[in-house]
């Protein structure tokens, strides 16, 4: 991972940049507290209430992970989502996956903060003990993978309560979720998955080859009742008994 | 554009002041405006028009949101068009003891209609007199035949897909043509029929065909919950409020960010005005009307009445019967999901479709032969939908089913996830509960919200009527999902776990808090939604429902609001108000 790029992305993006016009204070300094009610300028993903916008401003005004922690997350993220034939590695997708993880740690602090920060500390302690004092990012790629292999799989039930690895397994599970969900909701992840919707179109039903493959078909009796897409722009009219006549 | 609390001191007396701009308030506004009345709408939240580019969330990608659409501040995700949720900052509510109720509120023009499921089922003949059939609850003071003409008009005014099937309690209407089912819905249809469970094209208020010049036609993005920018789905703003403004007959003033506090009454006991707090300056104002229509949602309307004082009444306005806030009931809800191995490695194509299901199952059995009194309908789905926050979160359960090693990383894991995309199918039951005197909301004497308005306290318990219905849902769902070749992902619930029944309020169909009836001693309004105690106050939301059916309430809210509003017009003409 390009360390400089990661930090630049984070510092230039989410951290320290006021993205909102001032809220909670009207022109002229009248200190009317903002509430869930009045609307505010949009940030670019649809209308946010003042409460939501203020909250997001607070999130973006501070930073949770240290550079060292973020760099470690970046190395792990690229192990979870390495480059493939048809997709880039985690730290190369757009928008930044690390920025998303930093945001979520502050957006849902109870879910993420202690688990991720504590897990990173556990990981470095484990790495240090195994590999002569080296932090996880200082270990060789082989050493890193050996450690990851130990925490990347669910523990057998009988070991769950007592295994010394359980903190690591729990941490990796949580981080893997964020990396995977962040990847599949990025431009490149969506393309890799093959989701082709989210655009105006006309639904014509399931393609015939798909019907054939799955051994299902449309009921011929119902076919005339379904929308005739050729007539969709003709204004609906009914007879007195509710039969559509256009 | 709206008047945003500009009228600080407004001496005008409107024909009608409406509180709330959702399904009930919106329909009231439209009917009254079309009849040339001068009206004002008091709305607690901001203006909202999904056509406004800045405001719209439709067609945005997950990565445009910094949380990838997670539900941190909105329970149905970042792009859901209902601002609010079961918790609102600085507007608390409470519950009595260990009873449960979850109260969903959306403060904005159009209210909760901006995000609802658009499943639009009119009540049937049986639904208006359940007491005659099973001895429980109370009959409505009106029959299906009385309200049928209004349902027909709502169908034609708003638009709803469906087919005329001649079903006794799921009546025919004036339907737009439904879309063809998706792949998993065809598989569901086959499996359901094996169990004798019927499946019909779904009834959704989505324009699959042109209805009028003011609204566009569905372009199949599956995002009705984001409120449609071309107005191809039903939201109260786009289908009722804006047309009311355009009607050009009466005056329509809309006061947004104005939180109603109480209904003011004079010495004679007639209502004169609504008192509200402006969220912009936190000062108190009054707006005067000859008639006051409450359509703030069942519980908010009850709260408003309870917080209103009238000479000689201590328990709130219109509450001489003591039933205000009582008989609160929500639809029941229980769900199950399965992984369908035959849907692995699907061919990719755009199957977004309309927002929600293309087929549905109405209640199909006779409760006389069952151990619970009321029915439920089935909603379902499973598609190659847009990945959002949460994607991949359930993968380990699928790994277990497939006997894969649980966990992992790297390209093999990504390939696994790609392979099972679109292979999970869910079923959900939405049923009728029995209205009970002991399920209620009341004013909590110890709490106010940030506007200084006393808040609500809820007392609500499910009974075996609902638990045994949920048990039947679970058994039915597991049978059909298994017949689809599915491996069940959901836990098996016990009696102690209410068979997976969701908390009261979770389905957001709460009704009944100001129920209608012929007898003023055990109901709050008459059959036109008019308070028995106060002749010029009407309840035009689901508060007036005598009972919920195994249907969604929106179509009935609108049919009743239409009927009540025409009654108001006629009463004003006759000088009876």
Tab-separated table of C-alpha atoms in Angstrom, chain A residues 26 30 32-39 41-49 51-52 55-56 59 79-87 93-97 99-100 103-104 107-108 111-112 145 148-149 152-154 172-174 176-178 180-187 190-207 209-211 213-219 222-223 225-229 231-244 246, chain B residues 4 44-48 54-68 70-74 78-79 83-84 88-91 107 155-156 162-165 173-183 186-187 190 193 201 208-213 217-221 223 226 256-257 279-282 342-353 358 384-393 396 400 405-411 413-415 417-418 421 450-451:
chain	number	residue	atom	x	y	z
A	26	UNK	CA	-28.677	32.292	12.539
A	30	UNK	CA	-29.127	34.799	17.149
A	32	UNK	CA	-31.432	29.571	18.056
A	33	UNK	CA	-30.534	25.957	18.680
A	34	UNK	CA	-30.903	23.809	15.608
A	35	UNK	CA	-33.317	20.936	15.890
A	36	UNK	CA	-34.415	17.939	13.902
A	37	UNK	CA	-36.735	20.238	12.036
A	38	UNK	CA	-35.458	22.928	9.718
A	39	UNK	CA	-33.790	21.901	6.521
A	41	UNK	CA	-28.107	22.940	2.493
A	42	UNK	CA	-27.535	19.511	1.090
A	43	UNK	CA	-24.109	17.981	1.187
A	44	UNK	CA	-24.696	16.117	-2.002
A	45	UNK	CA	-26.530	12.939	-1.099
A	46	UNK	CA	-30.030	14.194	-0.664
A	47	UNK	CA	-31.628	16.375	1.922
A	48	UNK	CA	-30.286	16.016	5.458
A	49	UNK	CA	-32.082	17.413	8.429
A	51	UNK	CA	-29.674	17.407	13.156
A	52	UNK	CA	-28.130	14.982	10.698
A	55	UNK	CA	-23.873	15.464	13.527
A	56	UNK	CA	-21.949	14.819	10.353
A	59	UNK	CA	-17.827	13.611	12.763
A	79	UNK	CA	-5.204	-8.754	2.311
A	80	UNK	CA	-9.007	-9.037	2.560
A	81	UNK	CA	-9.536	-7.521	-0.897
A	82	UNK	CA	-6.364	-7.929	-2.958
A	83	UNK	CA	-6.271	-6.925	-6.602
A	84	UNK	CA	-7.875	-9.493	-8.894
A	85	UNK	CA	-8.168	-9.904	-12.638
A	86	UNK	CA	-11.217	-7.690	-12.735
A	87	UNK	CA	-10.938	-5.435	-9.709
A	93	UNK	CA	-11.098	1.639	-5.005
A	94	UNK	CA	-13.098	4.839	-5.293
A	95	UNK	CA	-14.192	6.431	-3.109
A	96	UNK	CA	-11.582	5.673	-0.461
A	97	UNK	CA	-12.313	2.610	1.603
A	99	UNK	CA	-12.094	7.053	4.579
A	100	UNK	CA	-15.282	4.987	4.845
A	103	UNK	CA	-16.143	7.554	9.070
A	104	UNK	CA	-17.968	4.467	10.350
A	107	UNK	CA	-20.640	7.277	12.929
A	108	UNK	CA	-21.277	4.120	14.987
A	111	UNK	CA	-20.133	-0.753	17.303
A	112	UNK	CA	-16.638	-0.071	16.056
A	145	UNK	CA	-0.460	-13.830	6.171
A	148	UNK	CA	-4.097	-13.512	9.436
A	149	UNK	CA	-4.643	-17.213	8.702
A	152	UNK	CA	-9.557	-15.301	9.639
A	153	UNK	CA	-11.758	-18.322	10.395
A	154	UNK	CA	-14.448	-19.054	12.927
A	172	UNK	CA	-10.839	-9.586	11.982
A	173	UNK	CA	-14.504	-10.482	11.541
A	174	UNK	CA	-15.560	-6.906	12.220
A	176	UNK	CA	-13.589	-7.900	7.224
A	177	UNK	CA	-17.243	-6.852	7.251
A	178	UNK	CA	-16.326	-3.182	6.822
A	180	UNK	CA	-16.079	-6.203	2.153
A	181	UNK	CA	-19.140	-3.969	2.464
A	182	UNK	CA	-16.988	-0.959	1.567
A	183	UNK	CA	-15.593	-2.763	-1.460
A	184	UNK	CA	-18.920	-3.974	-2.819
A	185	UNK	CA	-20.445	-0.495	-2.423
A	186	UNK	CA	-17.576	1.199	-4.315
A	187	UNK	CA	-17.653	1.861	-8.057
A	190	UNK	CA	-20.339	-2.801	-7.955
A	191	UNK	CA	-18.862	-3.452	-11.383
A	192	UNK	CA	-17.141	-6.622	-10.117
A	193	UNK	CA	-20.397	-7.863	-8.577
A	194	UNK	CA	-22.258	-7.233	-11.797
A	195	UNK	CA	-25.112	-5.095	-10.447
A	196	UNK	CA	-26.514	-3.402	-13.532
A	197	UNK	CA	-29.516	-1.506	-12.161
A	198	UNK	CA	-30.002	1.960	-10.653
A	199	UNK	CA	-30.938	3.491	-13.965
A	200	UNK	CA	-34.160	4.305	-15.770
A	201	UNK	CA	-35.348	1.310	-17.764
A	202	UNK	CA	-38.444	-0.618	-18.742
A	203	UNK	CA	-39.059	-3.950	-17.021
A	204	UNK	CA	-39.965	-6.576	-19.615
A	205	UNK	CA	-39.862	-9.564	-17.305
A	206	UNK	CA	-37.316	-12.298	-16.761
A	207	UNK	CA	-35.235	-13.077	-19.884
A	209	UNK	CA	-32.977	-18.045	-21.182
A	210	UNK	CA	-33.138	-17.406	-17.441
A	211	UNK	CA	-36.673	-18.791	-17.244
A	213	UNK	CA	-32.443	-22.348	-16.930
A	214	UNK	CA	-34.534	-22.266	-13.751
A	215	UNK	CA	-37.417	-24.272	-15.177
A	216	UNK	CA	-40.126	-21.673	-14.570
A	217	UNK	CA	-42.421	-19.842	-16.939
A	218	UNK	CA	-45.037	-17.129	-17.014
A	219	UNK	CA	-48.610	-18.321	-16.692
A	222	UNK	CA	-51.830	-14.030	-16.717
A	223	UNK	CA	-49.693	-12.671	-19.555
A	225	UNK	CA	-52.939	-8.869	-17.562
A	226	UNK	CA	-49.373	-7.655	-17.158
A	227	UNK	CA	-48.403	-4.176	-18.209
A	228	UNK	CA	-48.077	-3.724	-21.946
A	229	UNK	CA	-44.994	-1.541	-22.050
A	231	UNK	CA	-49.013	1.310	-23.980
A	232	UNK	CA	-47.429	2.664	-20.830
A	233	UNK	CA	-47.570	6.288	-21.934
A	234	UNK	CA	-51.237	6.078	-22.932
A	235	UNK	CA	-53.419	7.513	-20.178
A	236	UNK	CA	-55.295	4.848	-18.220
A	237	UNK	CA	-59.064	4.653	-18.632
A	238	UNK	CA	-61.493	2.093	-17.270
A	239	UNK	CA	-65.025	1.016	-17.982
A	240	UNK	CA	-67.565	1.169	-15.164
A	241	UNK	CA	-66.640	-2.291	-13.945
A	242	UNK	CA	-62.960	-1.552	-13.521
A	243	UNK	CA	-61.670	-3.087	-16.739
A	244	UNK	CA	-58.738	-1.165	-18.158
A	246	UNK	CA	-56.545	1.723	-22.857
B	4	UNK	CA	-42.966	29.160	6.267
B	44	UNK	CA	-44.153	19.995	11.920
B	45	UNK	CA	-41.300	19.312	9.506
B	46	UNK	CA	-39.641	20.970	6.527
B	47	UNK	CA	-40.847	21.388	2.957
B	48	UNK	CA	-39.989	18.424	0.773
B	54	UNK	CA	-30.785	18.964	-4.012
B	55	UNK	CA	-33.309	17.047	-1.962
B	56	UNK	CA	-33.729	13.890	-3.960
B	57	UNK	CA	-31.969	10.672	-3.046
B	58	UNK	CA	-33.349	8.622	-5.932
B	59	UNK	CA	-30.736	7.079	-8.268
B	60	UNK	CA	-27.854	7.942	-5.975
B	61	UNK	CA	-25.160	5.288	-5.603
B	62	UNK	CA	-24.159	3.825	-2.249
B	63	UNK	CA	-20.739	5.482	-2.382
B	64	UNK	CA	-22.274	8.948	-2.544
B	65	UNK	CA	-23.101	8.500	1.128
B	66	UNK	CA	-20.140	8.576	3.534
B	67	UNK	CA	-21.734	5.681	5.439
B	68	UNK	CA	-22.685	3.831	2.232
B	70	UNK	CA	-26.081	2.702	6.648
B	71	UNK	CA	-29.084	3.229	8.904
B	72	UNK	CA	-27.291	5.264	11.564
B	73	UNK	CA	-29.637	8.247	11.468
B	74	UNK	CA	-32.562	6.820	9.469
B	78	UNK	CA	-29.425	7.033	4.492
B	79	UNK	CA	-31.426	7.392	1.294
B	83	UNK	CA	-36.781	12.023	7.918
B	84	UNK	CA	-37.139	10.645	11.383
B	88	UNK	CA	-36.379	11.580	17.215
B	89	UNK	CA	-33.799	13.785	18.890
B	90	UNK	CA	-35.355	15.778	21.725
B	91	UNK	CA	-38.826	14.335	21.177
B	107	UNK	CA	-41.493	15.272	10.415
B	155	UNK	CA	-57.791	4.176	-7.135
B	156	UNK	CA	-58.421	6.494	-10.074
B	162	UNK	CA	-53.484	-5.006	-9.519
B	163	UNK	CA	-55.957	-7.363	-11.134
B	164	UNK	CA	-59.644	-7.927	-10.580
B	165	UNK	CA	-59.869	-11.389	-9.071
B	173	UNK	CA	-60.954	-1.971	-7.984
B	174	UNK	CA	-59.724	0.238	-10.788
B	175	UNK	CA	-56.243	-1.115	-11.318
B	176	UNK	CA	-53.248	-0.216	-13.403
B	177	UNK	CA	-51.577	-3.212	-15.062
B	178	UNK	CA	-49.085	-5.000	-12.793
B	179	UNK	CA	-45.471	-5.720	-13.770
B	180	UNK	CA	-44.426	-9.272	-14.620
B	181	UNK	CA	-43.042	-11.181	-11.622
B	182	UNK	CA	-39.316	-11.473	-11.047
B	183	UNK	CA	-37.543	-14.850	-11.133
B	186	UNK	CA	-42.163	-17.089	-10.017
B	187	UNK	CA	-40.426	-19.681	-7.849
B	190	UNK	CA	-44.976	-22.322	-7.727
B	193	UNK	CA	-49.488	-23.047	-4.825
B	201	UNK	CA	-50.200	-9.640	-8.878
B	208	UNK	CA	-46.981	1.431	-14.392
B	209	UNK	CA	-49.060	3.391	-16.873
B	210	UNK	CA	-49.752	7.060	-17.366
B	211	UNK	CA	-52.462	8.391	-15.039
B	212	UNK	CA	-52.455	12.120	-15.743
B	213	UNK	CA	-50.274	14.959	-17.018
B	217	UNK	CA	-44.559	6.786	-15.334
B	218	UNK	CA	-42.481	4.277	-13.358
B	219	UNK	CA	-38.961	3.739	-14.720
B	220	UNK	CA	-38.280	0.659	-12.583
B	221	UNK	CA	-35.529	1.678	-10.210
B	223	UNK	CA	-36.495	2.976	-5.070
B	226	UNK	CA	-36.617	7.303	-1.648
B	256	UNK	CA	-43.864	24.192	7.592
B	257	UNK	CA	-41.626	23.705	10.637
B	279	UNK	CA	-39.392	25.826	15.028
B	280	UNK	CA	-37.673	28.797	13.409
B	281	UNK	CA	-37.976	31.184	16.350
B	282	UNK	CA	-39.408	28.960	19.085
B	342	UNK	CA	-30.528	-22.978	-7.118
B	343	UNK	CA	-30.206	-19.196	-7.399
B	344	UNK	CA	-26.402	-19.308	-7.141
B	345	UNK	CA	-24.341	-17.969	-10.029
B	346	UNK	CA	-27.240	-16.131	-11.548
B	347	UNK	CA	-27.055	-14.504	-14.929
B	348	UNK	CA	-26.825	-10.747	-14.407
B	349	UNK	CA	-29.574	-8.494	-15.699
B	350	UNK	CA	-31.424	-5.509	-14.315
B	351	UNK	CA	-34.200	-6.862	-12.128
B	352	UNK	CA	-34.763	-3.757	-9.989
B	353	UNK	CA	-38.425	-3.605	-11.039
B	358	UNK	CA	-44.549	-7.770	-7.975
B	384	UNK	CA	-30.019	-8.844	-7.352
B	385	UNK	CA	-30.503	-5.465	-5.710
B	386	UNK	CA	-28.182	-2.529	-5.273
B	387	UNK	CA	-25.439	-3.384	-2.775
B	388	UNK	CA	-25.594	-1.075	0.248
B	389	UNK	CA	-24.002	-0.935	3.693
B	390	UNK	CA	-24.445	-4.397	5.178
B	391	UNK	CA	-23.609	-6.261	1.975
B	392	UNK	CA	-21.725	-9.453	2.849
B	393	UNK	CA	-22.812	-9.284	6.475
B	396	UNK	CA	-21.086	-16.698	7.171
B	400	UNK	CA	-22.268	-22.881	6.950
B	405	UNK	CA	-14.909	-22.974	5.808
B	406	UNK	CA	-16.464	-20.115	7.791
B	407	UNK	CA	-14.594	-16.839	7.430
B	408	UNK	CA	-11.712	-16.291	5.052
B	409	UNK	CA	-10.350	-13.473	2.971
B	410	UNK	CA	-8.978	-12.649	-0.440
B	411	UNK	CA	-10.279	-13.397	-3.896
B	413	UNK	CA	-14.022	-15.052	-0.471
B	414	UNK	CA	-15.007	-12.376	-2.983
B	415	UNK	CA	-15.845	-15.051	-5.552
B	417	UNK	CA	-19.957	-13.621	-2.301
B	418	UNK	CA	-20.362	-12.903	-5.981
B	421	UNK	CA	-25.572	-12.639	-4.895
B	450	UNK	CA	-38.047	20.314	23.330
B	451	UNK	CA	-41.111	22.311	22.248
